[in-house]
């Protein structure tokens, strides 16, 4: 026998709980059940407010008390619902019984049969999921995503003029600025932010096979489509008019693809920042009391970015699986989506953990301008591109008789280390116009950054 009580299997519920617990408000089983209670109660109030089947509107105080059932759904209520489900073996049916009990306590037995009226479980489930996923995304994930963008934007502006040797293929290449490179990531993330902010949360409410058959059998003269639309939109969701038993989950696939794409851009950021740290371009600010390596006391390891990298991978793998599998359901419904959707919180949780580590990692680095500058000083050969381009322009303008500028520069620079003096001597001897020569002689790897600084304006 183990000396341990049952332990959380997921690190999100153990080691990382404090970083992701906000999501549990919405995307835990309790969060889902709370939303189910809300939807059942709202449907009941809707039906009675419209005096359907001879019912009369519930008095306002009792409506208020019914609407308190969801926010008051706490630990005791979770246990009560659990006990009901252990009998029903059906999670939504258990919610129905839970609501009926409360109706009885409020003296509303006369409308008990309107609980879950004409609804199939998915009518309740899909609206509940749309509500909790919307709230989790807008109230938790997006703010954390925006925090990363804001911090990156701040650093992009701060470092917009800090020239840095670029490294295409890992090799010295035309310089850029650190700020411009960070701005590229901001620009990419902003597109994702806008897409996620514009996400649609669809809901269906049309009965067992999406035909309103049960509704019509009870009341043939009602425009049930209008009822359904009004009810779904009253919850702040977009009405889906045409489905099988289940909401088709296309909006979920779209949302998860966008978040997974965002994850991948962030993953690219993490590996780049890791590489800049490794090159010494970013210095890590020591955290008081923290240990880098257990055996090498000098070290500060970029663990925030490494943790984020791995959690972004896990999140994307889960989100990809959700996006791929949720959009298929055999015939009018199979129940595979039920257990799959229980993992939406896990998928977003790994992303949220990564976002938290990226924000804190970005707060613990500072630019090593001396190293950036020294690196540029030892790579004057990157000006070969500029010289070659100027010579081409001069040839075209009839101010040079050079025949093959690329070969000329290749001969001088390919695979070689060229210093400022070598290059100045070379430029001085070029057969080009005086103004072009002066422009080239004035150029250094530090100033050969084009409009890098101005490009940062695109993220402001
Ligand atoms: O309105 C209905 O219930 C209609 C019914 N389809 C169902 N729709 C939604 N939920 C259903 C369905 N069937 C079962 N269950 C209950 O779903 C729960 C599945 O548990 P889990 O696999 O752990 O996610 C678990 O609690 C199951 O009992 C149909 O026959 O078409």
CSV table of C-alpha atoms and ligand atoms in Angstrom, one decimal:
chain,number,residue,atom,x,y,z
A,1,UNK,CA,0.0,0.0,0.0
A,2,UNK,CA,1.2,3.5,-0.8
A,3,UNK,CA,1.7,6.1,1.9
A,4,UNK,CA,0.5,8.7,-0.6
A,5,UNK,CA,-3.0,9.9,-1.0
A,6,UNK,CA,-4.2,10.0,-4.7
A,7,UNK,CA,-1.9,12.3,-6.6
A,8,UNK,CA,-2.6,14.5,-9.6
A,9,UNK,CA,-1.3,12.8,-12.8
A,10,UNK,CA,-1.0,16.0,-14.7
A,11,UNK,CA,1.8,18.4,-13.7
A,12,UNK,CA,-0.7,21.2,-14.5
A,13,UNK,CA,-2.6,20.1,-11.4
A,14,UNK,CA,0.5,19.6,-9.3
A,15,UNK,CA,3.8,21.4,-9.9
A,16,UNK,CA,2.3,24.1,-12.2
A,17,UNK,CA,-1.1,24.5,-10.6
A,18,UNK,CA,-0.5,28.1,-9.5
A,19,UNK,CA,0.4,29.2,-13.0
A,20,UNK,CA,-2.7,27.7,-14.6
A,21,UNK,CA,-5.4,27.5,-11.9
A,22,UNK,CA,-7.3,30.4,-13.3
A,23,UNK,CA,-8.3,28.2,-16.2
A,24,UNK,CA,-9.8,25.7,-13.8
A,25,UNK,CA,-12.5,28.2,-13.0
A,26,UNK,CA,-13.9,27.6,-16.5
A,27,UNK,CA,-12.4,24.4,-18.0
A,28,UNK,CA,-12.5,22.0,-15.0
A,29,UNK,CA,-15.3,19.5,-14.6
A,30,UNK,CA,-16.8,21.7,-11.9
A,31,UNK,CA,-16.6,24.7,-14.3
A,32,UNK,CA,-18.4,22.8,-17.0
A,33,UNK,CA,-21.1,21.6,-14.6
A,34,UNK,CA,-21.6,25.1,-13.3
A,35,UNK,CA,-22.2,26.2,-16.9
A,36,UNK,CA,-24.6,23.3,-17.4
A,37,UNK,CA,-26.6,24.5,-14.4
A,38,UNK,CA,-26.6,28.0,-15.8
A,39,UNK,CA,-27.9,26.8,-19.2
A,40,UNK,CA,-30.6,24.6,-17.6
A,41,UNK,CA,-31.8,27.4,-15.4
A,42,UNK,CA,-31.8,30.0,-18.2
A,43,UNK,CA,-33.9,27.6,-20.4
A,44,UNK,CA,-36.3,27.1,-17.6
A,45,UNK,CA,-36.6,30.9,-17.1
A,46,UNK,CA,-37.0,31.4,-20.9
A,47,UNK,CA,-39.8,28.9,-21.1
A,48,UNK,CA,-41.7,30.3,-18.1
A,49,UNK,CA,-41.1,33.9,-19.1
A,50,UNK,CA,-42.8,33.1,-22.4
A,51,UNK,CA,-45.6,31.3,-20.5
A,52,UNK,CA,-45.2,28.1,-22.5
A,53,UNK,CA,-47.6,25.2,-21.8
A,54,UNK,CA,-49.6,27.4,-19.5
A,55,UNK,CA,-46.7,28.2,-17.2
A,56,UNK,CA,-46.3,31.6,-15.6
A,57,UNK,CA,-43.2,33.7,-15.2
A,58,UNK,CA,-41.2,32.7,-12.1
A,59,UNK,CA,-41.3,35.6,-9.6
A,60,UNK,CA,-38.2,37.8,-9.7
A,61,UNK,CA,-36.8,36.8,-6.3
A,62,UNK,CA,-37.0,33.1,-7.2
A,63,UNK,CA,-35.5,33.8,-10.6
A,64,UNK,CA,-32.6,35.5,-8.8
A,65,UNK,CA,-32.2,32.5,-6.5
A,66,UNK,CA,-32.2,30.2,-9.5
A,67,UNK,CA,-29.6,32.3,-11.2
A,68,UNK,CA,-27.5,32.1,-8.0
A,69,UNK,CA,-27.3,28.3,-8.4
A,70,UNK,CA,-24.4,28.5,-10.9
A,71,UNK,CA,-22.2,31.0,-9.0
A,72,UNK,CA,-22.9,29.2,-5.8
A,73,UNK,CA,-21.9,25.9,-7.2
A,74,UNK,CA,-19.1,25.1,-4.7
A,75,UNK,CA,-17.4,22.0,-3.2
A,76,UNK,CA,-20.5,20.7,-1.4
A,77,UNK,CA,-22.6,21.1,-4.5
A,78,UNK,CA,-19.9,19.3,-6.6
A,79,UNK,CA,-20.1,16.4,-4.2
A,80,UNK,CA,-23.9,16.3,-4.3
A,81,UNK,CA,-23.9,16.3,-8.1
A,82,UNK,CA,-21.2,13.6,-8.1
A,83,UNK,CA,-23.5,11.4,-5.9
A,84,UNK,CA,-26.4,12.0,-8.3
A,85,UNK,CA,-24.2,11.0,-11.3
A,86,UNK,CA,-23.0,7.9,-9.6
A,87,UNK,CA,-26.6,6.8,-9.8
A,88,UNK,CA,-27.6,8.1,-13.2
A,89,UNK,CA,-24.3,7.2,-14.9
A,90,UNK,CA,-25.2,10.2,-17.1
A,91,UNK,CA,-23.5,13.5,-16.3
A,92,UNK,CA,-26.2,15.8,-17.9
A,93,UNK,CA,-29.1,13.8,-16.4
A,94,UNK,CA,-27.5,14.3,-13.0
A,95,UNK,CA,-27.4,18.1,-13.6
A,96,UNK,CA,-31.1,17.9,-14.5
A,97,UNK,CA,-31.9,16.1,-11.2
A,98,UNK,CA,-29.7,18.6,-9.3
A,99,UNK,CA,-31.8,21.5,-10.8
A,100,UNK,CA,-35.1,19.7,-10.1
A,101,UNK,CA,-34.0,19.3,-6.4
A,102,UNK,CA,-33.4,23.1,-6.2
A,103,UNK,CA,-36.8,23.8,-7.8
A,104,UNK,CA,-38.4,21.6,-5.2
A,105,UNK,CA,-36.7,23.5,-2.4
A,106,UNK,CA,-37.9,26.8,-3.9
A,107,UNK,CA,-41.5,25.5,-4.1
A,108,UNK,CA,-41.4,25.4,-7.9
A,109,UNK,CA,-42.4,21.8,-8.4
A,110,UNK,CA,-45.2,22.9,-10.8
A,111,UNK,CA,-42.6,23.7,-13.4
A,112,UNK,CA,-40.2,20.8,-12.7
A,113,UNK,CA,-41.1,19.1,-15.9
A,114,UNK,CA,-39.9,22.1,-17.9
A,115,UNK,CA,-36.3,21.3,-16.7
A,116,UNK,CA,-34.3,20.1,-19.7
A,117,UNK,CA,-37.5,20.4,-21.7
A,118,UNK,CA,-37.2,18.9,-25.2
A,119,UNK,CA,-33.4,19.1,-24.8
A,120,UNK,CA,-30.9,16.5,-25.6
A,121,UNK,CA,-27.8,16.5,-23.5
A,122,UNK,CA,-25.7,18.0,-26.3
A,123,UNK,CA,-28.1,21.1,-26.3
A,124,UNK,CA,-26.9,21.7,-22.8
A,125,UNK,CA,-23.3,20.6,-23.3
A,126,UNK,CA,-22.5,22.5,-26.4
A,127,UNK,CA,-23.8,25.8,-25.0
A,128,UNK,CA,-21.9,25.1,-21.8
A,129,UNK,CA,-18.7,24.4,-23.6
A,130,UNK,CA,-19.1,27.5,-25.7
A,131,UNK,CA,-19.6,29.6,-22.6
A,132,UNK,CA,-16.6,28.2,-20.6
A,133,UNK,CA,-14.2,28.1,-23.5
A,134,UNK,CA,-15.2,31.7,-24.5
A,135,UNK,CA,-14.6,32.9,-20.9
A,136,UNK,CA,-11.4,30.9,-20.5
A,137,UNK,CA,-10.0,32.3,-23.7
A,138,UNK,CA,-11.1,35.9,-23.2
A,139,UNK,CA,-10.5,36.2,-19.5
A,140,UNK,CA,-7.4,34.1,-19.0
A,141,UNK,CA,-5.6,33.0,-22.2
A,142,UNK,CA,-5.8,36.2,-24.2
A,143,UNK,CA,-4.7,38.5,-21.3
A,144,UNK,CA,-1.6,36.3,-20.9
A,145,UNK,CA,-1.0,36.3,-24.6
A,146,UNK,CA,-1.3,40.1,-24.7
A,147,UNK,CA,1.1,40.4,-21.8
A,148,UNK,CA,3.8,38.6,-23.8
A,149,UNK,CA,3.1,40.8,-26.9
A,150,UNK,CA,3.2,43.9,-24.7
A,151,UNK,CA,6.6,43.0,-23.1
A,152,UNK,CA,8.0,42.1,-26.6
A,153,UNK,CA,6.8,45.4,-28.0
A,154,UNK,CA,8.4,47.3,-25.2
A,155,UNK,CA,11.7,45.5,-25.9
A,156,UNK,CA,11.4,45.9,-29.6
A,157,UNK,CA,11.1,49.7,-29.2
A,158,UNK,CA,13.9,49.7,-26.6
A,159,UNK,CA,16.3,47.9,-28.9
A,160,UNK,CA,15.1,49.3,-32.2
A,161,UNK,CA,18.5,51.0,-32.9
A,162,UNK,CA,20.7,48.3,-31.5
A,163,UNK,CA,22.5,46.9,-34.5
A,164,UNK,CA,23.1,43.2,-34.5
A,165,UNK,CA,24.8,40.8,-36.8
A,166,UNK,CA,22.1,38.7,-38.5
A,167,UNK,CA,22.7,35.0,-39.0
A,168,UNK,CA,20.9,33.4,-41.9
A,169,UNK,CA,21.8,29.8,-41.9
A,170,UNK,CA,23.6,30.5,-38.7
A,171,UNK,CA,26.3,32.4,-40.7
A,172,UNK,CA,27.1,36.1,-40.5
A,173,UNK,CA,24.6,38.0,-42.7
A,174,UNK,CA,23.4,41.6,-43.4
A,175,UNK,CA,23.0,43.2,-40.0
A,176,UNK,CA,19.6,44.1,-38.5
A,177,UNK,CA,18.6,45.5,-35.1
A,178,UNK,CA,17.5,43.4,-32.1
A,179,UNK,CA,14.4,45.6,-31.9
A,180,UNK,CA,13.4,44.9,-35.5
A,181,UNK,CA,13.8,41.2,-35.0
A,182,UNK,CA,11.6,41.3,-31.9
A,183,UNK,CA,9.1,43.4,-33.8
A,184,UNK,CA,8.7,40.7,-36.5
A,185,UNK,CA,7.5,38.4,-33.7
A,186,UNK,CA,5.1,41.0,-32.3
A,187,UNK,CA,3.7,41.5,-35.8
A,188,UNK,CA,3.1,37.8,-36.2
A,189,UNK,CA,1.5,37.4,-32.7
A,190,UNK,CA,-0.7,40.4,-33.3
A,191,UNK,CA,-2.3,38.7,-36.3
A,192,UNK,CA,-3.1,35.7,-34.1
A,193,UNK,CA,-4.4,37.9,-31.3
A,194,UNK,CA,-6.9,39.6,-33.7
A,195,UNK,CA,-8.0,36.2,-35.0
A,196,UNK,CA,-8.5,34.7,-31.6
A,197,UNK,CA,-10.3,37.9,-30.4
A,198,UNK,CA,-12.6,37.6,-33.4
A,199,UNK,CA,-13.4,33.9,-32.7
A,200,UNK,CA,-17.0,32.8,-33.1
A,201,UNK,CA,-18.6,30.7,-30.4
A,202,UNK,CA,-21.4,28.8,-31.9
A,203,UNK,CA,-24.3,27.1,-30.2
A,204,UNK,CA,-27.1,24.7,-31.3
A,205,UNK,CA,-30.3,24.1,-29.5
A,206,UNK,CA,-32.5,22.0,-31.6
A,207,UNK,CA,-33.1,18.6,-29.9
A,208,UNK,CA,-32.0,15.0,-30.3
A,209,UNK,CA,-31.2,15.1,-34.0
A,210,UNK,CA,-31.3,18.8,-34.7
A,211,UNK,CA,-34.8,18.7,-36.1
A,212,UNK,CA,-37.0,20.2,-33.3
A,213,UNK,CA,-39.1,17.1,-33.6
A,214,UNK,CA,-39.8,16.8,-29.8
A,215,UNK,CA,-40.5,20.6,-29.6
A,216,UNK,CA,-43.1,20.4,-32.4
A,217,UNK,CA,-44.8,17.4,-31.0
A,218,UNK,CA,-45.4,19.3,-27.8
A,219,UNK,CA,-46.3,22.6,-29.5
A,220,UNK,CA,-46.9,22.6,-33.3
A,221,UNK,CA,-47.7,26.3,-33.7
A,222,UNK,CA,-44.5,27.8,-32.3
A,223,UNK,CA,-41.6,29.0,-34.4
A,224,UNK,CA,-39.1,26.9,-32.6
A,225,UNK,CA,-36.2,28.0,-34.8
A,226,UNK,CA,-36.8,31.6,-33.6
A,227,UNK,CA,-37.0,30.3,-30.0
A,228,UNK,CA,-33.7,28.5,-30.4
A,229,UNK,CA,-32.0,31.5,-32.0
A,230,UNK,CA,-33.3,33.9,-29.4
A,231,UNK,CA,-32.2,31.5,-26.5
A,232,UNK,CA,-28.7,30.8,-27.9
A,233,UNK,CA,-28.0,34.5,-28.7
A,234,UNK,CA,-29.3,35.5,-25.3
A,235,UNK,CA,-26.3,33.7,-23.9
A,236,UNK,CA,-24.0,35.8,-26.0
A,237,UNK,CA,-23.3,33.0,-28.5
A,238,UNK,CA,-23.7,32.7,-32.2
A,239,UNK,CA,-26.7,30.6,-33.3
A,240,UNK,CA,-25.9,27.5,-35.4
A,241,UNK,CA,-29.1,26.6,-37.1
A,242,UNK,CA,-28.2,23.4,-38.9
A,243,UNK,CA,-26.6,20.5,-37.1
A,244,UNK,CA,-27.0,16.8,-36.3
A,245,UNK,CA,-27.4,16.0,-32.6
A,246,UNK,CA,-24.2,17.7,-31.9
A,247,UNK,CA,-22.9,21.2,-32.6
A,248,UNK,CA,-20.4,20.6,-35.4
A,249,UNK,CA,-17.4,21.9,-33.4
A,250,UNK,CA,-16.0,23.7,-36.5
A,251,UNK,CA,-15.6,26.9,-34.4
A,252,UNK,CA,-13.5,24.9,-31.9
A,253,UNK,CA,-11.3,23.5,-34.7
A,254,UNK,CA,-10.7,27.0,-36.0
A,255,UNK,CA,-9.9,28.4,-32.5
A,256,UNK,CA,-7.6,25.6,-31.6
A,257,UNK,CA,-5.7,25.9,-34.9
A,258,UNK,CA,-5.2,29.6,-34.3
A,259,UNK,CA,-4.0,29.1,-30.7
A,260,UNK,CA,-1.7,26.2,-31.9
A,261,UNK,CA,-0.3,28.6,-34.6
A,262,UNK,CA,0.3,31.2,-31.9
A,263,UNK,CA,2.1,28.5,-29.9
A,264,UNK,CA,4.4,27.8,-32.8
A,265,UNK,CA,5.3,31.5,-33.3
A,266,UNK,CA,6.0,31.6,-29.5
A,267,UNK,CA,8.1,28.5,-29.8
A,268,UNK,CA,10.1,30.2,-32.5
A,269,UNK,CA,10.6,33.1,-30.2
A,270,UNK,CA,11.8,30.9,-27.4
A,271,UNK,CA,14.4,29.1,-29.5
A,272,UNK,CA,15.6,32.4,-30.9
A,273,UNK,CA,15.9,34.1,-27.5
A,274,UNK,CA,17.6,30.9,-26.2
A,275,UNK,CA,20.1,31.2,-29.1
A,276,UNK,CA,20.7,35.0,-28.5
A,277,UNK,CA,21.3,34.1,-24.8
A,278,UNK,CA,23.7,31.4,-25.9
A,279,UNK,CA,25.5,33.9,-28.2
A,280,UNK,CA,25.8,36.3,-25.3
A,281,UNK,CA,23.6,38.9,-26.9
A,282,UNK,CA,21.1,38.7,-24.0
A,283,UNK,CA,22.5,38.6,-20.5
A,284,UNK,CA,20.4,36.8,-18.0
A,285,UNK,CA,19.7,38.8,-14.8
A,286,UNK,CA,20.5,36.6,-11.8
A,287,UNK,CA,17.5,35.8,-9.6
A,288,UNK,CA,18.5,36.2,-5.9
A,289,UNK,CA,18.7,32.8,-4.2
A,290,UNK,CA,18.3,30.8,-7.4
A,291,UNK,CA,20.6,28.1,-8.6
A,292,UNK,CA,21.6,27.6,-12.2
A,293,UNK,CA,23.3,24.3,-12.4
A,294,UNK,CA,23.5,21.9,-9.4
A,295,UNK,CA,27.2,21.3,-10.1
A,296,UNK,CA,28.5,24.4,-12.1
A,297,UNK,CA,28.0,27.4,-9.8
A,298,UNK,CA,28.8,30.0,-12.5
A,299,UNK,CA,25.7,29.1,-14.6
A,300,UNK,CA,22.4,30.8,-15.2
A,301,UNK,CA,20.4,28.5,-17.5
A,302,UNK,CA,17.6,29.8,-19.8
A,303,UNK,CA,15.1,27.5,-18.1
A,304,UNK,CA,12.0,29.7,-18.6
A,305,UNK,CA,12.4,29.5,-22.3
A,306,UNK,CA,13.1,25.8,-22.3
A,307,UNK,CA,10.1,25.1,-20.2
A,308,UNK,CA,8.0,27.3,-22.4
A,309,UNK,CA,9.3,25.5,-25.5
A,310,UNK,CA,8.3,22.1,-24.2
A,311,UNK,CA,4.9,23.2,-23.0
A,312,UNK,CA,4.1,24.9,-26.3
A,313,UNK,CA,4.8,21.6,-28.0
A,314,UNK,CA,2.5,19.7,-25.7
A,315,UNK,CA,-0.2,22.3,-26.0
A,316,UNK,CA,0.0,22.3,-29.8
A,317,UNK,CA,-0.1,18.5,-30.0
A,318,UNK,CA,-3.3,18.5,-27.9
A,319,UNK,CA,-4.8,21.4,-29.8
A,320,UNK,CA,-4.0,19.7,-33.1
A,321,UNK,CA,-5.6,16.5,-31.9
A,322,UNK,CA,-8.7,18.4,-30.7
A,323,UNK,CA,-9.0,20.3,-34.0
A,324,UNK,CA,-8.6,17.2,-36.1
A,325,UNK,CA,-10.9,14.9,-34.2
A,326,UNK,CA,-13.7,17.1,-33.0
A,327,UNK,CA,-14.9,17.8,-36.5
A,328,UNK,CA,-16.0,14.3,-37.1
A,329,UNK,CA,-18.8,12.4,-35.5
A,330,UNK,CA,-20.4,9.2,-36.9
A,331,UNK,CA,-23.9,9.8,-38.4
A,332,UNK,CA,-26.0,11.9,-36.0
A,333,UNK,CA,-23.6,11.6,-33.1
A,334,UNK,CA,-20.9,9.5,-31.4
A,335,UNK,CA,-19.7,10.3,-28.0
A,336,UNK,CA,-16.0,10.6,-28.7
A,337,UNK,CA,-16.2,14.4,-28.5
A,338,UNK,CA,-17.3,14.1,-24.9
A,339,UNK,CA,-14.1,12.8,-23.4
A,340,UNK,CA,-12.0,14.8,-26.0
A,341,UNK,CA,-13.5,18.1,-24.9
A,342,UNK,CA,-12.6,17.4,-21.3
A,343,UNK,CA,-9.0,18.1,-22.4
A,344,UNK,CA,-9.5,21.6,-23.8
A,345,UNK,CA,-8.3,23.0,-20.4
A,346,UNK,CA,-5.2,20.8,-20.5
A,347,UNK,CA,-4.4,22.0,-24.0
A,348,UNK,CA,-4.8,25.7,-23.1
A,349,UNK,CA,-3.2,25.1,-19.7
A,350,UNK,CA,0.2,24.0,-21.3
A,351,UNK,CA,0.0,27.2,-23.5
A,352,UNK,CA,-0.8,29.4,-20.5
A,353,UNK,CA,2.1,27.9,-18.5
A,354,UNK,CA,4.4,28.7,-21.5
A,355,UNK,CA,3.0,32.3,-21.7
A,356,UNK,CA,3.7,32.8,-18.0
A,357,UNK,CA,7.3,31.5,-18.4
A,358,UNK,CA,7.9,33.6,-21.5
A,359,UNK,CA,6.7,36.8,-19.8
A,360,UNK,CA,8.9,36.1,-16.8
A,361,UNK,CA,11.8,35.0,-18.9
A,362,UNK,CA,11.7,38.2,-21.0
A,363,UNK,CA,11.7,40.1,-17.7
A,364,UNK,CA,15.0,38.5,-16.8
A,365,UNK,CA,17.2,39.3,-19.8
A,366,UNK,CA,19.0,42.5,-20.8
A,367,UNK,CA,20.7,43.3,-24.0
A,368,UNK,CA,24.5,43.0,-24.0
A,369,UNK,CA,25.3,46.0,-26.3
A,370,UNK,CA,29.1,45.6,-26.0
A,371,UNK,CA,28.9,42.1,-27.3
A,372,UNK,CA,26.6,43.0,-30.2
A,373,UNK,CA,29.0,45.8,-31.1
A,374,UNK,CA,32.1,43.6,-30.9
A,375,UNK,CA,30.5,41.0,-33.0
A,376,UNK,CA,29.7,43.5,-35.7
A,377,UNK,CA,33.3,44.8,-35.5
A,378,UNK,CA,34.7,41.4,-36.4
A,379,UNK,CA,32.4,40.8,-39.4
A,380,UNK,CA,33.1,43.6,-41.9
A,381,UNK,CA,32.7,41.2,-44.7
A,382,UNK,CA,29.0,41.6,-44.4
A,383,UNK,CA,29.4,44.8,-46.3
A,384,UNK,CA,30.2,42.9,-49.4
A,385,UNK,CA,26.6,42.9,-50.3
A,386,UNK,CA,26.4,46.7,-50.1
A,387,UNK,CA,29.5,47.1,-52.2
A,388,UNK,CA,28.3,44.7,-54.8
A,389,UNK,CA,24.9,46.4,-55.0
A,390,UNK,CA,26.4,49.9,-55.3
A,391,UNK,CA,28.8,48.7,-58.0
A,392,UNK,CA,25.9,47.3,-60.0
A,393,UNK,CA,24.1,50.6,-59.7
A,394,UNK,CA,27.2,52.4,-60.8
A,395,UNK,CA,27.7,50.1,-63.8
A,396,UNK,CA,24.0,50.7,-64.9
A,397,UNK,CA,24.4,54.4,-64.5
A,398,UNK,CA,27.5,54.3,-66.7
A,399,UNK,CA,29.9,55.3,-63.9
A,400,UNK,CA,31.8,52.1,-63.7
A,401,UNK,CA,33.5,49.7,-66.2
A,402,UNK,CA,33.6,46.7,-63.7
A,403,UNK,CA,32.4,43.6,-65.5
A,404,UNK,CA,31.5,41.1,-62.7
A,405,UNK,CA,30.9,42.8,-59.3
A,406,UNK,CA,29.7,39.7,-57.6
A,407,UNK,CA,32.8,37.7,-58.6
A,408,UNK,CA,35.0,40.6,-57.5
A,409,UNK,CA,33.4,40.7,-54.0
A,410,UNK,CA,33.3,36.9,-53.8
A,411,UNK,CA,37.0,36.7,-54.5
A,412,UNK,CA,37.6,39.3,-51.7
A,413,UNK,CA,35.3,38.0,-49.0
A,414,UNK,CA,34.0,34.4,-49.4
A,415,UNK,CA,34.8,32.5,-46.2
A,416,UNK,CA,37.3,35.1,-45.1
A,417,UNK,CA,37.7,37.6,-42.3
A,418,UNK,CA,38.0,41.1,-43.7
A,419,UNK,CA,38.8,44.1,-41.5
A,420,UNK,CA,37.7,47.7,-41.8
A,421,UNK,CA,41.1,48.7,-43.3
A,422,UNK,CA,41.0,45.9,-45.9
A,423,UNK,CA,37.6,46.9,-47.0
A,424,UNK,CA,38.4,50.6,-47.1
A,425,UNK,CA,41.5,49.9,-49.3
A,426,UNK,CA,39.3,47.8,-51.6
A,427,UNK,CA,36.6,50.4,-51.9
A,428,UNK,CA,39.1,53.1,-52.5
A,429,UNK,CA,40.4,51.2,-55.5
A,430,UNK,CA,37.1,50.6,-57.0
A,431,UNK,CA,36.2,52.0,-60.4
A,432,UNK,CA,33.0,53.8,-59.3
A,433,UNK,CA,31.7,57.4,-59.0
A,434,UNK,CA,33.0,59.6,-56.1
A,435,UNK,CA,29.7,60.0,-54.3
A,436,UNK,CA,29.0,56.3,-54.3
A,437,UNK,CA,32.5,55.7,-53.0
A,438,UNK,CA,32.0,58.2,-50.2
A,439,UNK,CA,28.7,56.5,-49.3
A,440,UNK,CA,30.4,53.1,-49.1
A,441,UNK,CA,33.4,54.4,-47.2
A,442,UNK,CA,31.0,55.8,-44.6
A,443,UNK,CA,29.3,52.5,-44.1
A,444,UNK,CA,30.1,50.2,-41.2
A,445,UNK,CA,28.5,46.9,-40.1
A,446,UNK,CA,26.8,49.0,-37.3
A,447,UNK,CA,25.1,51.3,-39.8
A,448,UNK,CA,24.3,48.8,-42.5
A,449,UNK,CA,20.9,48.1,-41.0
A,450,UNK,CA,18.7,49.7,-43.6
A,451,UNK,CA,15.5,51.0,-42.1
A,452,UNK,CA,15.4,48.5,-39.3
A,453,UNK,CA,14.5,51.1,-36.7
A,454,UNK,CA,11.7,52.6,-38.8
A,455,UNK,CA,10.2,49.2,-39.5
A,456,UNK,CA,9.5,48.9,-35.8
A,457,UNK,CA,6.8,51.5,-36.4
A,458,UNK,CA,4.6,48.8,-37.9
A,459,UNK,CA,4.0,47.4,-34.4
A,460,UNK,CA,3.2,50.7,-32.8
B,1,LIG,O1,-29.5,13.4,-24.6
B,1,LIG,C1,-28.8,12.3,-24.7
B,1,LIG,O2,-28.2,11.8,-23.7
B,1,LIG,C2,-28.8,11.6,-26.0
B,1,LIG,C3,-27.8,10.5,-26.2
B,1,LIG,N1,-26.5,11.0,-26.4
B,1,LIG,C4,-25.7,11.5,-25.4
B,1,LIG,N2,-25.3,12.8,-25.5
B,1,LIG,C5,-24.5,13.3,-24.6
B,1,LIG,N3,-24.1,12.6,-23.5
B,1,LIG,C6,-24.4,11.3,-23.4
B,1,LIG,C7,-25.2,10.7,-24.4
B,1,LIG,N4,-25.3,9.4,-24.1
B,1,LIG,C8,-24.6,9.2,-22.9
B,1,LIG,N5,-24.1,10.4,-22.5
B,1,LIG,C9,-23.3,10.7,-21.3
B,1,LIG,O3,-22.0,11.3,-21.6
B,1,LIG,C10,-21.0,11.0,-20.6
B,1,LIG,C11,-19.8,10.6,-21.3
B,1,LIG,O4,-18.7,10.5,-20.4
B,1,LIG,P1,-17.2,10.7,-20.9
B,1,LIG,O5,-17.0,9.7,-22.0
B,1,LIG,O6,-16.4,10.4,-19.6
B,1,LIG,O7,-17.1,12.1,-21.4
B,1,LIG,C12,-21.6,10.0,-19.7
B,1,LIG,O8,-22.1,10.6,-18.5
B,1,LIG,C13,-22.8,9.4,-20.6
B,1,LIG,O9,-23.8,8.9,-19.8
B,1,LIG,C14,-28.3,9.7,-27.4
B,1,LIG,O10,-28.7,8.5,-27.1
B,1,LIG,O11,-28.2,10.1,-28.5
